[in-house]
Short mmCIF file of C-alpha atoms in Angstrom, two decimals:
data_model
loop_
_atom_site.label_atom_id
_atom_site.label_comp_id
_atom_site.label_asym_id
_atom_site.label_seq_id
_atom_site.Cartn_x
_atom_site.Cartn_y
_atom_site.Cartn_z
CA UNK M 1 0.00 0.00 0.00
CA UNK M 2 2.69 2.24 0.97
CA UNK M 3 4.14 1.83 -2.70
CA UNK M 4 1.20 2.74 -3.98
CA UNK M 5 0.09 5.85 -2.17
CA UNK M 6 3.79 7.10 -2.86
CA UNK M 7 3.67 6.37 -6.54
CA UNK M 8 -0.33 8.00 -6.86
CA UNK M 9 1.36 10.66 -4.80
CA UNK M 10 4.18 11.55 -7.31
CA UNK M 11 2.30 11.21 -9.75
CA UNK M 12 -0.61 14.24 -8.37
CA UNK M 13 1.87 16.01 -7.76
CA UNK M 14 3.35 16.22 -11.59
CA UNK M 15 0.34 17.06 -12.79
CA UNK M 16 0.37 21.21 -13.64
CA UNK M 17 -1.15 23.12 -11.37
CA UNK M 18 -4.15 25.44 -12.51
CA UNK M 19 -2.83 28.95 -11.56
CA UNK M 20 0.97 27.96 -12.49
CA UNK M 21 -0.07 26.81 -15.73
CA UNK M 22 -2.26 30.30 -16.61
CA UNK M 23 -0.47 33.07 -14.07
CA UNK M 24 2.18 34.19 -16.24
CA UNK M 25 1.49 32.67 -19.53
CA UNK M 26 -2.45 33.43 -19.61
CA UNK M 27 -2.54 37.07 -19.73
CA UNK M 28 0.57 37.49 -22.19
CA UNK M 29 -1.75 35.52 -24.51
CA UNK M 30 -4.94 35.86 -24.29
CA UNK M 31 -4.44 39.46 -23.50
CA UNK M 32 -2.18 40.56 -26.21
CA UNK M 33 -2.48 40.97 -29.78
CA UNK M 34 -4.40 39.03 -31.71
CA UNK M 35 -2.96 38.21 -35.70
CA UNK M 36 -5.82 40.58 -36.66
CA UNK M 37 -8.46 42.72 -34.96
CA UNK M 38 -11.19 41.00 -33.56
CA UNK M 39 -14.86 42.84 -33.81
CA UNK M 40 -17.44 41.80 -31.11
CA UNK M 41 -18.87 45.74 -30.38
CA UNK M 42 -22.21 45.52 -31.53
CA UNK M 43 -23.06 49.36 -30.09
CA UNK M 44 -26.68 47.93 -28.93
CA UNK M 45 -26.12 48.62 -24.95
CA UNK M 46 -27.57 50.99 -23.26
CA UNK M 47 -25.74 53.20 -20.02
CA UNK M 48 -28.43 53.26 -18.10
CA UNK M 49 -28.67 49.39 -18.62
CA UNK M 50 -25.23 48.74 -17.64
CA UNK M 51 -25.27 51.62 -14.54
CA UNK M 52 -23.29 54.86 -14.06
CA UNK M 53 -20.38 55.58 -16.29
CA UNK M 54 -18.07 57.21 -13.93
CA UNK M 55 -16.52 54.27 -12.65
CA UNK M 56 -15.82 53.04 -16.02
CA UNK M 57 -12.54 52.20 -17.40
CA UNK M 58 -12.63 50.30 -21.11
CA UNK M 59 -10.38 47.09 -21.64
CA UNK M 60 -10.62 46.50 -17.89
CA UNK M 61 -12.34 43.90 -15.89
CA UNK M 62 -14.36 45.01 -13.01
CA UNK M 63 -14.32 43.36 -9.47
CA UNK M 64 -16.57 44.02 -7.16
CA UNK M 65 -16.05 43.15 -3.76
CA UNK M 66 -18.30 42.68 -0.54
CA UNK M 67 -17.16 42.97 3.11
CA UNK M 68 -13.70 43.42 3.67
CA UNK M 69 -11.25 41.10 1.08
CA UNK M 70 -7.35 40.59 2.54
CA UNK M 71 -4.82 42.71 0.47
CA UNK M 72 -2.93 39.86 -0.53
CA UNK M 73 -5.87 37.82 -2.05
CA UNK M 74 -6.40 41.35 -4.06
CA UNK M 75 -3.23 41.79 -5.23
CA UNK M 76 -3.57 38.80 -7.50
CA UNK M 77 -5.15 41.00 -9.61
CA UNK M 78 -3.04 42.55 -11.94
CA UNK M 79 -3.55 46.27 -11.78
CA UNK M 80 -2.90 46.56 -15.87
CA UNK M 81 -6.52 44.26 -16.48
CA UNK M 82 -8.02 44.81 -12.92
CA UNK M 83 -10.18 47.59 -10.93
CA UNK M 84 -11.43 46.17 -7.49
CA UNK M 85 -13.67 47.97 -5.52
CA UNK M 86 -17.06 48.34 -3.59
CA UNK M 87 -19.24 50.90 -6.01
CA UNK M 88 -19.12 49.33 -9.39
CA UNK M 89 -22.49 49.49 -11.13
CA UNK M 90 -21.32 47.16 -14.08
CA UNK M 91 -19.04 44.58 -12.31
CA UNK M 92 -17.92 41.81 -14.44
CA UNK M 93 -17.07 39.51 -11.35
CA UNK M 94 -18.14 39.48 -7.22
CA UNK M 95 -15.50 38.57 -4.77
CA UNK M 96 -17.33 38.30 -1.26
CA UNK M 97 -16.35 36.96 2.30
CA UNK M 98 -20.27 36.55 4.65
CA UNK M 99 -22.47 39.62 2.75
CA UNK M 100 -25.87 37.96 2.18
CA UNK M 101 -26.10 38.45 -1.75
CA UNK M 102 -29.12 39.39 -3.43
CA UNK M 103 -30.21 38.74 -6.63
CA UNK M 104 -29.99 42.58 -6.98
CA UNK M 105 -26.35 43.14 -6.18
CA UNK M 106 -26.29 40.92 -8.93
CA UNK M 107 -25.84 43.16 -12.39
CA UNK M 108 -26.49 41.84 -15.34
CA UNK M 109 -22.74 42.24 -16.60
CA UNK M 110 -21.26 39.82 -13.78
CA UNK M 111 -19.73 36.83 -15.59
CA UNK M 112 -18.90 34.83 -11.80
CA UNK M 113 -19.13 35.35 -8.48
CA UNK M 114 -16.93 33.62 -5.81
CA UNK M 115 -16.65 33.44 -2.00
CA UNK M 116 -13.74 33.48 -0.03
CA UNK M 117 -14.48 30.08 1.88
CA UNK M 118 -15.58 27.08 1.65
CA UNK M 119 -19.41 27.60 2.35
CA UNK M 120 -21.99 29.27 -0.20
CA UNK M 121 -24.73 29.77 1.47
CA UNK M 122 -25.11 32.99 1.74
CA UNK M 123 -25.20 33.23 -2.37
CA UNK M 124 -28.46 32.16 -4.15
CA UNK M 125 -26.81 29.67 -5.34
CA UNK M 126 -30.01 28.20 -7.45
CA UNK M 127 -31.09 31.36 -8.71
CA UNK M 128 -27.45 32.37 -10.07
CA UNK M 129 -27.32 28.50 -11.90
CA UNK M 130 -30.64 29.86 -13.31
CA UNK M 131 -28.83 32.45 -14.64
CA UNK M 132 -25.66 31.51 -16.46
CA UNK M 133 -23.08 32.47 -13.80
CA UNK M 134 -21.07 30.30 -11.66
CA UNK M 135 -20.11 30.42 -7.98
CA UNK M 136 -16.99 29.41 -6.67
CA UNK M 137 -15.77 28.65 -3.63
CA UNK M 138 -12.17 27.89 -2.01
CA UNK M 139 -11.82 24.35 -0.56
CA UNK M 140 -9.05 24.13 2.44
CA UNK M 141 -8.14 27.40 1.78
CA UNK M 142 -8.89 27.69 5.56
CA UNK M 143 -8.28 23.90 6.36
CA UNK M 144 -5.07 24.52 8.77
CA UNK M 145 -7.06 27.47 11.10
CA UNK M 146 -10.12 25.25 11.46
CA UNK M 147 -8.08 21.99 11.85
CA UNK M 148 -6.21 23.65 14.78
CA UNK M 149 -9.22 25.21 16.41
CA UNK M 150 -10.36 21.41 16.21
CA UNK M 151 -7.09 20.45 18.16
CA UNK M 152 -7.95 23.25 20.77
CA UNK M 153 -11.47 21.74 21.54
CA UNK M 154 -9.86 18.49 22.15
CA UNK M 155 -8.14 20.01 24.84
CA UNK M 156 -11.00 22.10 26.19
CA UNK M 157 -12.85 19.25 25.74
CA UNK M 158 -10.56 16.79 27.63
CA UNK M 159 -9.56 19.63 30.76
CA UNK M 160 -11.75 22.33 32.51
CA UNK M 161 -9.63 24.33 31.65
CA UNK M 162 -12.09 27.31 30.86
CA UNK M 163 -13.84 26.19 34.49
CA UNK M 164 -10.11 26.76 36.28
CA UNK M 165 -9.54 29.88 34.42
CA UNK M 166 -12.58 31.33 35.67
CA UNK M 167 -12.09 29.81 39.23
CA UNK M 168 -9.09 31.51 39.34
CA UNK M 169 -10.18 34.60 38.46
CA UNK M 170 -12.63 34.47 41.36
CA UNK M 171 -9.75 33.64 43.28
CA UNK M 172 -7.97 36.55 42.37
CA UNK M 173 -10.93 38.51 43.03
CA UNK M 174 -10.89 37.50 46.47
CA UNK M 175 -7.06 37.47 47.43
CA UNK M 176 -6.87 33.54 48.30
CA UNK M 177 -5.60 32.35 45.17
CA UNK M 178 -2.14 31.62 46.20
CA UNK M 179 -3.04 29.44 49.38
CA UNK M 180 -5.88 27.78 47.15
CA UNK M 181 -3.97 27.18 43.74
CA UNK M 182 -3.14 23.97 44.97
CA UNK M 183 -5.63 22.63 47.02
CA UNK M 184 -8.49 23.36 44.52
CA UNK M 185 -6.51 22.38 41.26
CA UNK M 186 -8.49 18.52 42.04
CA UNK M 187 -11.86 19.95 40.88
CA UNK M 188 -10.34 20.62 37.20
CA UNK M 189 -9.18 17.01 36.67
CA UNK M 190 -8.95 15.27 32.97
CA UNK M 191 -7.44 13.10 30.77
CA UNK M 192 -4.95 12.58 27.98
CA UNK M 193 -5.08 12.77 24.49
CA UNK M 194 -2.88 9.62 23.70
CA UNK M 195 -3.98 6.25 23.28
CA UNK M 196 -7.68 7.31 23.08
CA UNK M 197 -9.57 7.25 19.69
CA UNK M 198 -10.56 10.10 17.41
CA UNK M 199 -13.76 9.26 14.83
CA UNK M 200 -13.61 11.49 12.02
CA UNK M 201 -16.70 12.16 10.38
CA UNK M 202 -15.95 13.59 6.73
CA UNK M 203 -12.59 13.36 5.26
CA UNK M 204 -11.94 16.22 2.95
CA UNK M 205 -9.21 18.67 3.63
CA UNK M 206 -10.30 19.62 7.31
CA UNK M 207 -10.96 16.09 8.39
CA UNK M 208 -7.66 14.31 6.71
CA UNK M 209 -5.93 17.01 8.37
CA UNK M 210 -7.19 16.47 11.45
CA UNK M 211 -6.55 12.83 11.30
CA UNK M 212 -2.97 13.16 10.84
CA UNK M 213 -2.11 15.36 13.44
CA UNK M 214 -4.07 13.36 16.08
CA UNK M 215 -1.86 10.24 15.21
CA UNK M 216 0.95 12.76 15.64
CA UNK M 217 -0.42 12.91 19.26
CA UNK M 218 -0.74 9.31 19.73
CA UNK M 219 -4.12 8.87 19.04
CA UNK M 220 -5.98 5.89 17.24
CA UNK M 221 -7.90 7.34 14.58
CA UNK M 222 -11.00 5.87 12.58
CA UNK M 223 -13.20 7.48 10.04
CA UNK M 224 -16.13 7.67 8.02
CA UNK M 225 -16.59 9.51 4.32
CA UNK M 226 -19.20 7.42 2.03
CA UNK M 227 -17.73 10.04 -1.13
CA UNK M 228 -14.06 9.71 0.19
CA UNK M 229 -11.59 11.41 -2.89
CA UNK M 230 -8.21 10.07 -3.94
CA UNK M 231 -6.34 13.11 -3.20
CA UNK M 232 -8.04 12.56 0.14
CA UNK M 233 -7.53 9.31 0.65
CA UNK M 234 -3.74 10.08 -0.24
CA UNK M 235 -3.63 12.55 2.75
CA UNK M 236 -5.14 10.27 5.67
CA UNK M 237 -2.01 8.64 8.12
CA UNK M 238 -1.58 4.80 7.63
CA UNK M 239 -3.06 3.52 10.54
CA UNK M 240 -6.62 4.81 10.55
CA UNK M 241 -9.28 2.53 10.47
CA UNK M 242 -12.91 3.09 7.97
CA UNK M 243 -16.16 2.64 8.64
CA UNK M 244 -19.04 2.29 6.63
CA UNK M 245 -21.44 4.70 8.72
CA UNK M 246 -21.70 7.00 11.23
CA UNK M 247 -22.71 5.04 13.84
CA UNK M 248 -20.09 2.36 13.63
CA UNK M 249 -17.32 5.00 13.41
CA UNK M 250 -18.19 6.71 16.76
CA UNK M 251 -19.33 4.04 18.98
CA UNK M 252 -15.90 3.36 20.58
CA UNK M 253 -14.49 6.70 20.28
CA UNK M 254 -13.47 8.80 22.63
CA UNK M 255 -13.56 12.33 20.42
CA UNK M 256 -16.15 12.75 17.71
CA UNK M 257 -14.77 15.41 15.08
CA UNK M 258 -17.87 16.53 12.44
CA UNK M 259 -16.47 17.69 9.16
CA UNK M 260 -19.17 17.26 7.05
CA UNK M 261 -21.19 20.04 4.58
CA UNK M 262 -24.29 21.24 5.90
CA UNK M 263 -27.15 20.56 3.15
CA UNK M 264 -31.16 21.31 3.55
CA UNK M 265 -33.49 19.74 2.74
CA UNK M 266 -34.78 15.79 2.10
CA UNK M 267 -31.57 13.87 1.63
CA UNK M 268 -29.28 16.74 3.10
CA UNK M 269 -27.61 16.77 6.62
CA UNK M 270 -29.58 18.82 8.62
CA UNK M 271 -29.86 17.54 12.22
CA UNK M 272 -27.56 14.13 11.19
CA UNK M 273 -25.85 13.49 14.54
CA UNK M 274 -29.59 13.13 16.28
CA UNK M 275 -30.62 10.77 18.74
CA UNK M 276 -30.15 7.55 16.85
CA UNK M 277 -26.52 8.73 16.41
CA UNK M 278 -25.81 10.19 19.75
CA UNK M 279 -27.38 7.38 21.51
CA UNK M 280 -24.45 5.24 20.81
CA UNK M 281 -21.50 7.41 21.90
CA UNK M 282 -19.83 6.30 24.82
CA UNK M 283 -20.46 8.32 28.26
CA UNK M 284 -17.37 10.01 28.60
CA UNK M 285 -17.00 11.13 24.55
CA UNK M 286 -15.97 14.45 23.40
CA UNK M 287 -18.46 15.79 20.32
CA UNK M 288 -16.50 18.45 18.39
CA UNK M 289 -18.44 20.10 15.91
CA UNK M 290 -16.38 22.88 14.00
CA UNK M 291 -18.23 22.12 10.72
CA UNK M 292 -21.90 23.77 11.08
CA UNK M 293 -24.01 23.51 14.23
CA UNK M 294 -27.27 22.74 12.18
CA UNK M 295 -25.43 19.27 11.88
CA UNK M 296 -26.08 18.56 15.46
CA UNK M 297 -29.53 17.84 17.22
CA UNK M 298 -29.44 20.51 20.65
CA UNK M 299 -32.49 19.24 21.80
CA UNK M 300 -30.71 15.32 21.74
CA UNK M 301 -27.12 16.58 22.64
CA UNK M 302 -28.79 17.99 26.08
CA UNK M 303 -30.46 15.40 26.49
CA UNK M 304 -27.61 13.37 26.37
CA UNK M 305 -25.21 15.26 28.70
CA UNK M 306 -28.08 15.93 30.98
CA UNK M 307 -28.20 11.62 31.59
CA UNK M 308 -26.14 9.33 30.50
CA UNK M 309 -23.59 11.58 28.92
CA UNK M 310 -22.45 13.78 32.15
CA UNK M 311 -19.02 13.45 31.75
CA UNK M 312 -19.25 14.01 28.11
CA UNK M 313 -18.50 17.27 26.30
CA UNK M 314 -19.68 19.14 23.30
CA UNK M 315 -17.85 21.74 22.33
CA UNK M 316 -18.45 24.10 19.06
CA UNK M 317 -17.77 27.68 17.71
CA UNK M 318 -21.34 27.97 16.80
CA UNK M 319 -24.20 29.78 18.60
CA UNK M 320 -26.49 27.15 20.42
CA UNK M 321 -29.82 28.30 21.89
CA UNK M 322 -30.05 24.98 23.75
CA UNK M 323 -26.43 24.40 24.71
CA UNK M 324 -24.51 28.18 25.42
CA UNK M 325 -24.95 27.76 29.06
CA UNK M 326 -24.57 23.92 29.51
CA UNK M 327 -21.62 22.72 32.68
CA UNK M 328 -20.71 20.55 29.81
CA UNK M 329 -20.64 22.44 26.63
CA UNK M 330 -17.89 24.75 25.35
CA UNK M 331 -19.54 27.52 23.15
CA UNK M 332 -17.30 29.65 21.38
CA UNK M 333 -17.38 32.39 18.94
CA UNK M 334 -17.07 31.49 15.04
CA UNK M 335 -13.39 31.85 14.75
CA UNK M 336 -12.61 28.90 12.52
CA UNK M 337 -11.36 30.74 9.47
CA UNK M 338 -10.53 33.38 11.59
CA UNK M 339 -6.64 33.87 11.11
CA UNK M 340 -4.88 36.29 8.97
CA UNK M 341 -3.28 33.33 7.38
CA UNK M 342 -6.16 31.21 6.54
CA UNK M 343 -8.22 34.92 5.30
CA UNK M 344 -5.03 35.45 2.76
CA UNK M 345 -5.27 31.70 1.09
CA UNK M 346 -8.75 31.89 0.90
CA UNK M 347 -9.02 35.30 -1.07
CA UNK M 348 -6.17 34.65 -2.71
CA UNK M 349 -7.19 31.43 -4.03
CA UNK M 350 -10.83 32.96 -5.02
CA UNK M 351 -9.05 35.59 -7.05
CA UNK M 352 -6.96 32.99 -9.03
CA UNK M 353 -10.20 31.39 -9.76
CA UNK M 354 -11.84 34.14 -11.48
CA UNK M 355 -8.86 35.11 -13.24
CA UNK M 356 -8.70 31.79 -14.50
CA UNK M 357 -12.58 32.17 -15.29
CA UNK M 358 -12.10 35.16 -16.68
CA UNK M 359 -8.81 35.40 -18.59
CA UNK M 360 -9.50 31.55 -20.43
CA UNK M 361 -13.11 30.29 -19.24
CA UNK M 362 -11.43 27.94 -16.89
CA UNK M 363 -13.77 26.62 -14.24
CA UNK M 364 -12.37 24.97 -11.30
CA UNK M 365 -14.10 24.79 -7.41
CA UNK M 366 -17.28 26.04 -8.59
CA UNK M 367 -20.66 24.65 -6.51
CA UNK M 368 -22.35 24.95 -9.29
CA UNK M 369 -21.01 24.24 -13.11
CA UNK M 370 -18.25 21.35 -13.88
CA UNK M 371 -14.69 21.72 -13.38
CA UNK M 372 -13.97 22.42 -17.61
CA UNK M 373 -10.00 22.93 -18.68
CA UNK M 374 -9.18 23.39 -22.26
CA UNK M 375 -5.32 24.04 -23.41
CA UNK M 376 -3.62 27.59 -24.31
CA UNK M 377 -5.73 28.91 -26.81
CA UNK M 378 -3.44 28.41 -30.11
CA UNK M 379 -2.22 31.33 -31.45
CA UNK M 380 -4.16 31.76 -34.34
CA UNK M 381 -7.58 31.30 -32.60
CA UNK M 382 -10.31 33.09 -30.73
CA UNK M 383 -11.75 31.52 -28.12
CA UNK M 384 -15.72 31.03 -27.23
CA UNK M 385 -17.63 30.19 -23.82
CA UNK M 386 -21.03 29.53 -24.13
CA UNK M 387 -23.27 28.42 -21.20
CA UNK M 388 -26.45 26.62 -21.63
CA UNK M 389 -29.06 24.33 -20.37
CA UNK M 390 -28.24 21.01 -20.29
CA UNK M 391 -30.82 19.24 -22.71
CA UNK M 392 -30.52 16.79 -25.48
CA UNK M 393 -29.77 18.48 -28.85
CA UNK M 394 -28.57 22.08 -27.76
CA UNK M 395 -24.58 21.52 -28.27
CA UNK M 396 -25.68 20.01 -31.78
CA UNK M 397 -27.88 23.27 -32.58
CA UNK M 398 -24.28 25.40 -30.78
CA UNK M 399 -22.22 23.49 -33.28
CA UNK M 400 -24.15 24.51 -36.08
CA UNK M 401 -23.20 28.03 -35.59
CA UNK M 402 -20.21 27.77 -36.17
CA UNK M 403 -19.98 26.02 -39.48
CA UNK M 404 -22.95 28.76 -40.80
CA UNK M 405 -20.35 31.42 -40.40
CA UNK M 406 -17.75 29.42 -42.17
CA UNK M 407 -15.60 29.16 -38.83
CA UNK M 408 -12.99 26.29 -38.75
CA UNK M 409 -12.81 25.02 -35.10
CA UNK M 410 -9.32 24.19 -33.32
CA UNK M 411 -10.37 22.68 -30.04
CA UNK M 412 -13.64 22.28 -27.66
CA UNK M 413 -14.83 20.77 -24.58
CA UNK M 414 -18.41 20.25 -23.89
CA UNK M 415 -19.27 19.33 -20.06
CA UNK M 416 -22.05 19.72 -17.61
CA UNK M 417 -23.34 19.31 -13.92
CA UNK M 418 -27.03 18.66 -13.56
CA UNK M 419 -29.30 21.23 -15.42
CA UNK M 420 -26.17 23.60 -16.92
CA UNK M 421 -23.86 22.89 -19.92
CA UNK M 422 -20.62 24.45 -19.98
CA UNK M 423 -18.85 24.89 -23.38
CA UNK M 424 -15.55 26.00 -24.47
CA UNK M 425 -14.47 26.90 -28.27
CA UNK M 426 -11.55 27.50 -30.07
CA UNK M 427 -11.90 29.04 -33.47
CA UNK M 428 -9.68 29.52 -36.06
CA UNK M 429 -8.44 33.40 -36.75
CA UNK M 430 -9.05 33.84 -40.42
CA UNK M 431 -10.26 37.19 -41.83
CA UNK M 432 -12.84 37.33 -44.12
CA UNK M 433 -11.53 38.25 -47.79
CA UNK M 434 -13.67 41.65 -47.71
CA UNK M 435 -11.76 42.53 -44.35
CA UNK M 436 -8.59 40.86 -43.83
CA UNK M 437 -7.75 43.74 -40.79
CA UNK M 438 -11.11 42.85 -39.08
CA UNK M 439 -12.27 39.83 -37.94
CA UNK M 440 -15.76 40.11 -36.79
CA UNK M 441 -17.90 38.01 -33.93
CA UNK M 442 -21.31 40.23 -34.02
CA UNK M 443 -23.61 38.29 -36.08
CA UNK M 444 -21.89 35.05 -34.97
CA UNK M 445 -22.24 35.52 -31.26
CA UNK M 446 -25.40 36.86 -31.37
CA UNK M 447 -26.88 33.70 -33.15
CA UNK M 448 -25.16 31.31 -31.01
CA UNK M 449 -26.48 33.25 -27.66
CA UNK M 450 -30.01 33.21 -29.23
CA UNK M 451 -30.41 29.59 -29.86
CA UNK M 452 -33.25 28.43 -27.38
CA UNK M 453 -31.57 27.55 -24.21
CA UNK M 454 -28.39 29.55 -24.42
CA UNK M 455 -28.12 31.46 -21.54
CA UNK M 456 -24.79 33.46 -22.26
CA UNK M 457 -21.53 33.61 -24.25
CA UNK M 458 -18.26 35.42 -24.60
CA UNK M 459 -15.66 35.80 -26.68
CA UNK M 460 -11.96 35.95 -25.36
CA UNK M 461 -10.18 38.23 -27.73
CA UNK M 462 -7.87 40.18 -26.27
CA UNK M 463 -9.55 43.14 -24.79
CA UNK M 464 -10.39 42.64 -20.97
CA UNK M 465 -14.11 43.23 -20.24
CA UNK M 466 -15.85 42.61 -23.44
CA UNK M 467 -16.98 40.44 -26.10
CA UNK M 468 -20.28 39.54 -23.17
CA UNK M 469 -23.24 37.97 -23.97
CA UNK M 470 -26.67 37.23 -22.54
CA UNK M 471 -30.00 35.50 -23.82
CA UNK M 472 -32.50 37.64 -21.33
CA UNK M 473 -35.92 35.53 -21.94
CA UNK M 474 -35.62 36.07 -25.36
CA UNK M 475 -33.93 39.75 -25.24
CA UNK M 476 -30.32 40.02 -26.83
CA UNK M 477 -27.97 41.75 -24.07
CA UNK M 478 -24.51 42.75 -24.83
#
């Protein structure tokens, strides 16, 4: 096994890496001169459609950003092709942190939108798939700052620490702590952290994480992920044992870490660790839950520590109407993402996304369209995106397009993720003989947009900020 995992491991790690492959190299070509002028300006847009003018600055992309984004994640932006900022009317892409987004914040000239973390629910998520724009997120971009908060509620969890901190300060209050340091230190009493056994439930970047370092501390570690990755797989420490369900994964542990999504709805995991989960963790376990507390039953987790479970521990950094003042429970703020370090990877790792999005209609860690990679566009090619709904016969109709306006095409890559269809076309460069200077996209991107179902194009060209698209319930918007 160990030959394997270190020959799957060399061989991830030759693969080329999205933003290494497209930092430098990207915007030198797609971004430079094309072998002739390319014509997409079909003068039908409106100002007042597109909002104020003042903030405008042609053959630049506009990113608009919500709450406060780190400097570092912004400066990925080049400032030659990029104006960030909070007042754009016409933004081409949204970089956000926790703002609840709208549909209105939403112009009709953003091409993406993407959150600095791993969760998206504060982004309509539906009702932007609806639309033709995808929303990305930034997978264990914060991974290290919520895997060692995790490692701080094992201690918490394991010592009353908080308890004897307090005491103390009572103590102090009352001018006896020296001669009662010692004597009282026997009400604060706990155990160790090696040779007991850590259940992980959910083994993505958090959770594999977390499993390695608690071997590091001695511990036994088992684990349960029914849609465990490679990569992840890759990442987990030799000796950890897996389960096929919840239940059988935390029965003999003595820490319970939850590192699983939170999903609504039928199917989803609202409420998962409920009774007939926390009915078979031992007396004395430690529940961490650093993931989201809707994963968690409050009314069952009392319930539990108020019986059988009173010298277990639940301890979370989120708000708990049943639990916040529980002898047992450890409540703490949200600070799991909460380091400078862990708010840098996670912006900059959005912003490398939408360049990538942007500058070559790469998708990668979206929530909502398929991961899509084509090669460098050639040199002596244009390059299309076209989304669309995902129904039988609408690439064929796409296709068609193309070979109506006499264009000769290099490379493509058709994908798609439930009800969208992704699509990404290389054309050849070739001038028409009436205008050899000129090579013009109006009629043909406004015929491919048009086609029932389309829901938006654009043409990458070489001018940052236009050659957009959209097919607005029958209404041609450029």
């Amino acid at each position: 096994r160990n030959l394997i995992n270190m020959l799957l491991t060399k061989a991830i790690r030759a693969l080329p890496q999205t933003r290494s492959r497209f930092a430098s190299a990207t915007t030198a070509r797609l971004f430079s001169e094309t072998p002739v002028s390319v014509d997409v300006d079909h003068g039908k847009g409106q100002w007042k459609t597109y909002g104020g003018i003042e903030d405008y600055q042609p053959g630049m992309f506009h990113i608009k950003t919500f709450n406060k984004i780190s400097p570092k994640g912004l400066a990925q932006f080049p400032k030659t092709l990029y104006d960030t900022g909070t007042d754009f009317d016409n933004a081409h892409a949204i970089l956000l942190r926790s703002h609840k987004l709208q549909e209105s914040d939403v112009p009709l000239t953003t091409r993406a939108i993407a959150r600095c973390g791993a969760g998206t629910n504060n982004v309509p998520v539906d009702r932007m798939t609806e639309l033709g724009i995808p929303v990305f997120n930034t997978p264990g971009a914060n991974a290290n700052a919520v895997k060692e908060l995790i490692l701080c509620g094992m201690f918490l969890g394991s010592r009353r620490v908080i308890d004897g901190i307090n005491h103390m300060k009572k103590l102090g209050e009352e001018g006896v702590a020296r001669e009662r340091v010692e004597k009282d230190k026997s009400m604060f009493g706990g155990r160790e952290l090696t040779g007991k056994t850590l259940a992980v439930i959910g083994l993505g970047h958090i959770g594999a994480a977390t499993a390695r370092d608690a071997t590091d501390l001695g511990m036994k570690t088992v684990g349960y992920d029914p849609g465990l990755s490679v990569d992840s797989a890759l990442k987990l420490p030799a000796g950890i044992k897996l389960h096929d369900s919840i239940v059988s994964a935390i029965t003999n542990a003595d820490y319970i870490s939850i590192n699983i999504p939170y999903i609504k709805g039928e199917g989803g995991t609202h409420g998962i660790i409920g009774k007939d989960v926390i009915e078979h963790m031992k007396s004395d376990a430690v529940l961490l839950n650093f993931a989201r507390g809707e994963l968690v039953d409050s009314v069952a987790m009392k319930e539990f520590l108020d019986t059988r479970g009173s010298d277990a521990r639940y301890v979370s950094d989120f708000p708990d109407d049943e639990l916040w003042d529980h002898r047992n429970a450890v409540i703490l703020p949200h600070l799991g993402a909460s380091t400078e370090e862990a708010e840098d990877a996670a912006a900059s790792m959005a912003a490398d996304t939408i360049r990538d999005f942007l500058e070559t209609g790469t998708i990668k860690n979206s929530v909502n369209f398929p991961d899509t990679s084509l090669p460098d566009r050639p040199d002596n090619a244009v390059r299309f995106t076209i989304v669309n709904k995902n129904e039988p016969g609408k690439l064929a109709h796409i296709m068609e397009q193309f070979a109506n306006f006499g264009l000769n095409i290099l490379q493509q890559i058709n994908t798609s993720r439930n009800e969208i269809a992704y699509n990404v076309v290389d054309v050849e460069a070739k001038p028409s003989d009436d205008r050899k200077d000129v090579l013009c996209f109006k009629k043909t991107q406004e015929a491919i947009t048009m086609q029932e179902g389309v829901l938006s194009s654009r043409v990458l060209f070489g001018k940052a900020g236009m050659g957009y698209a959209k097919n607005i319930e029958g209404d041609y918007f450029v």
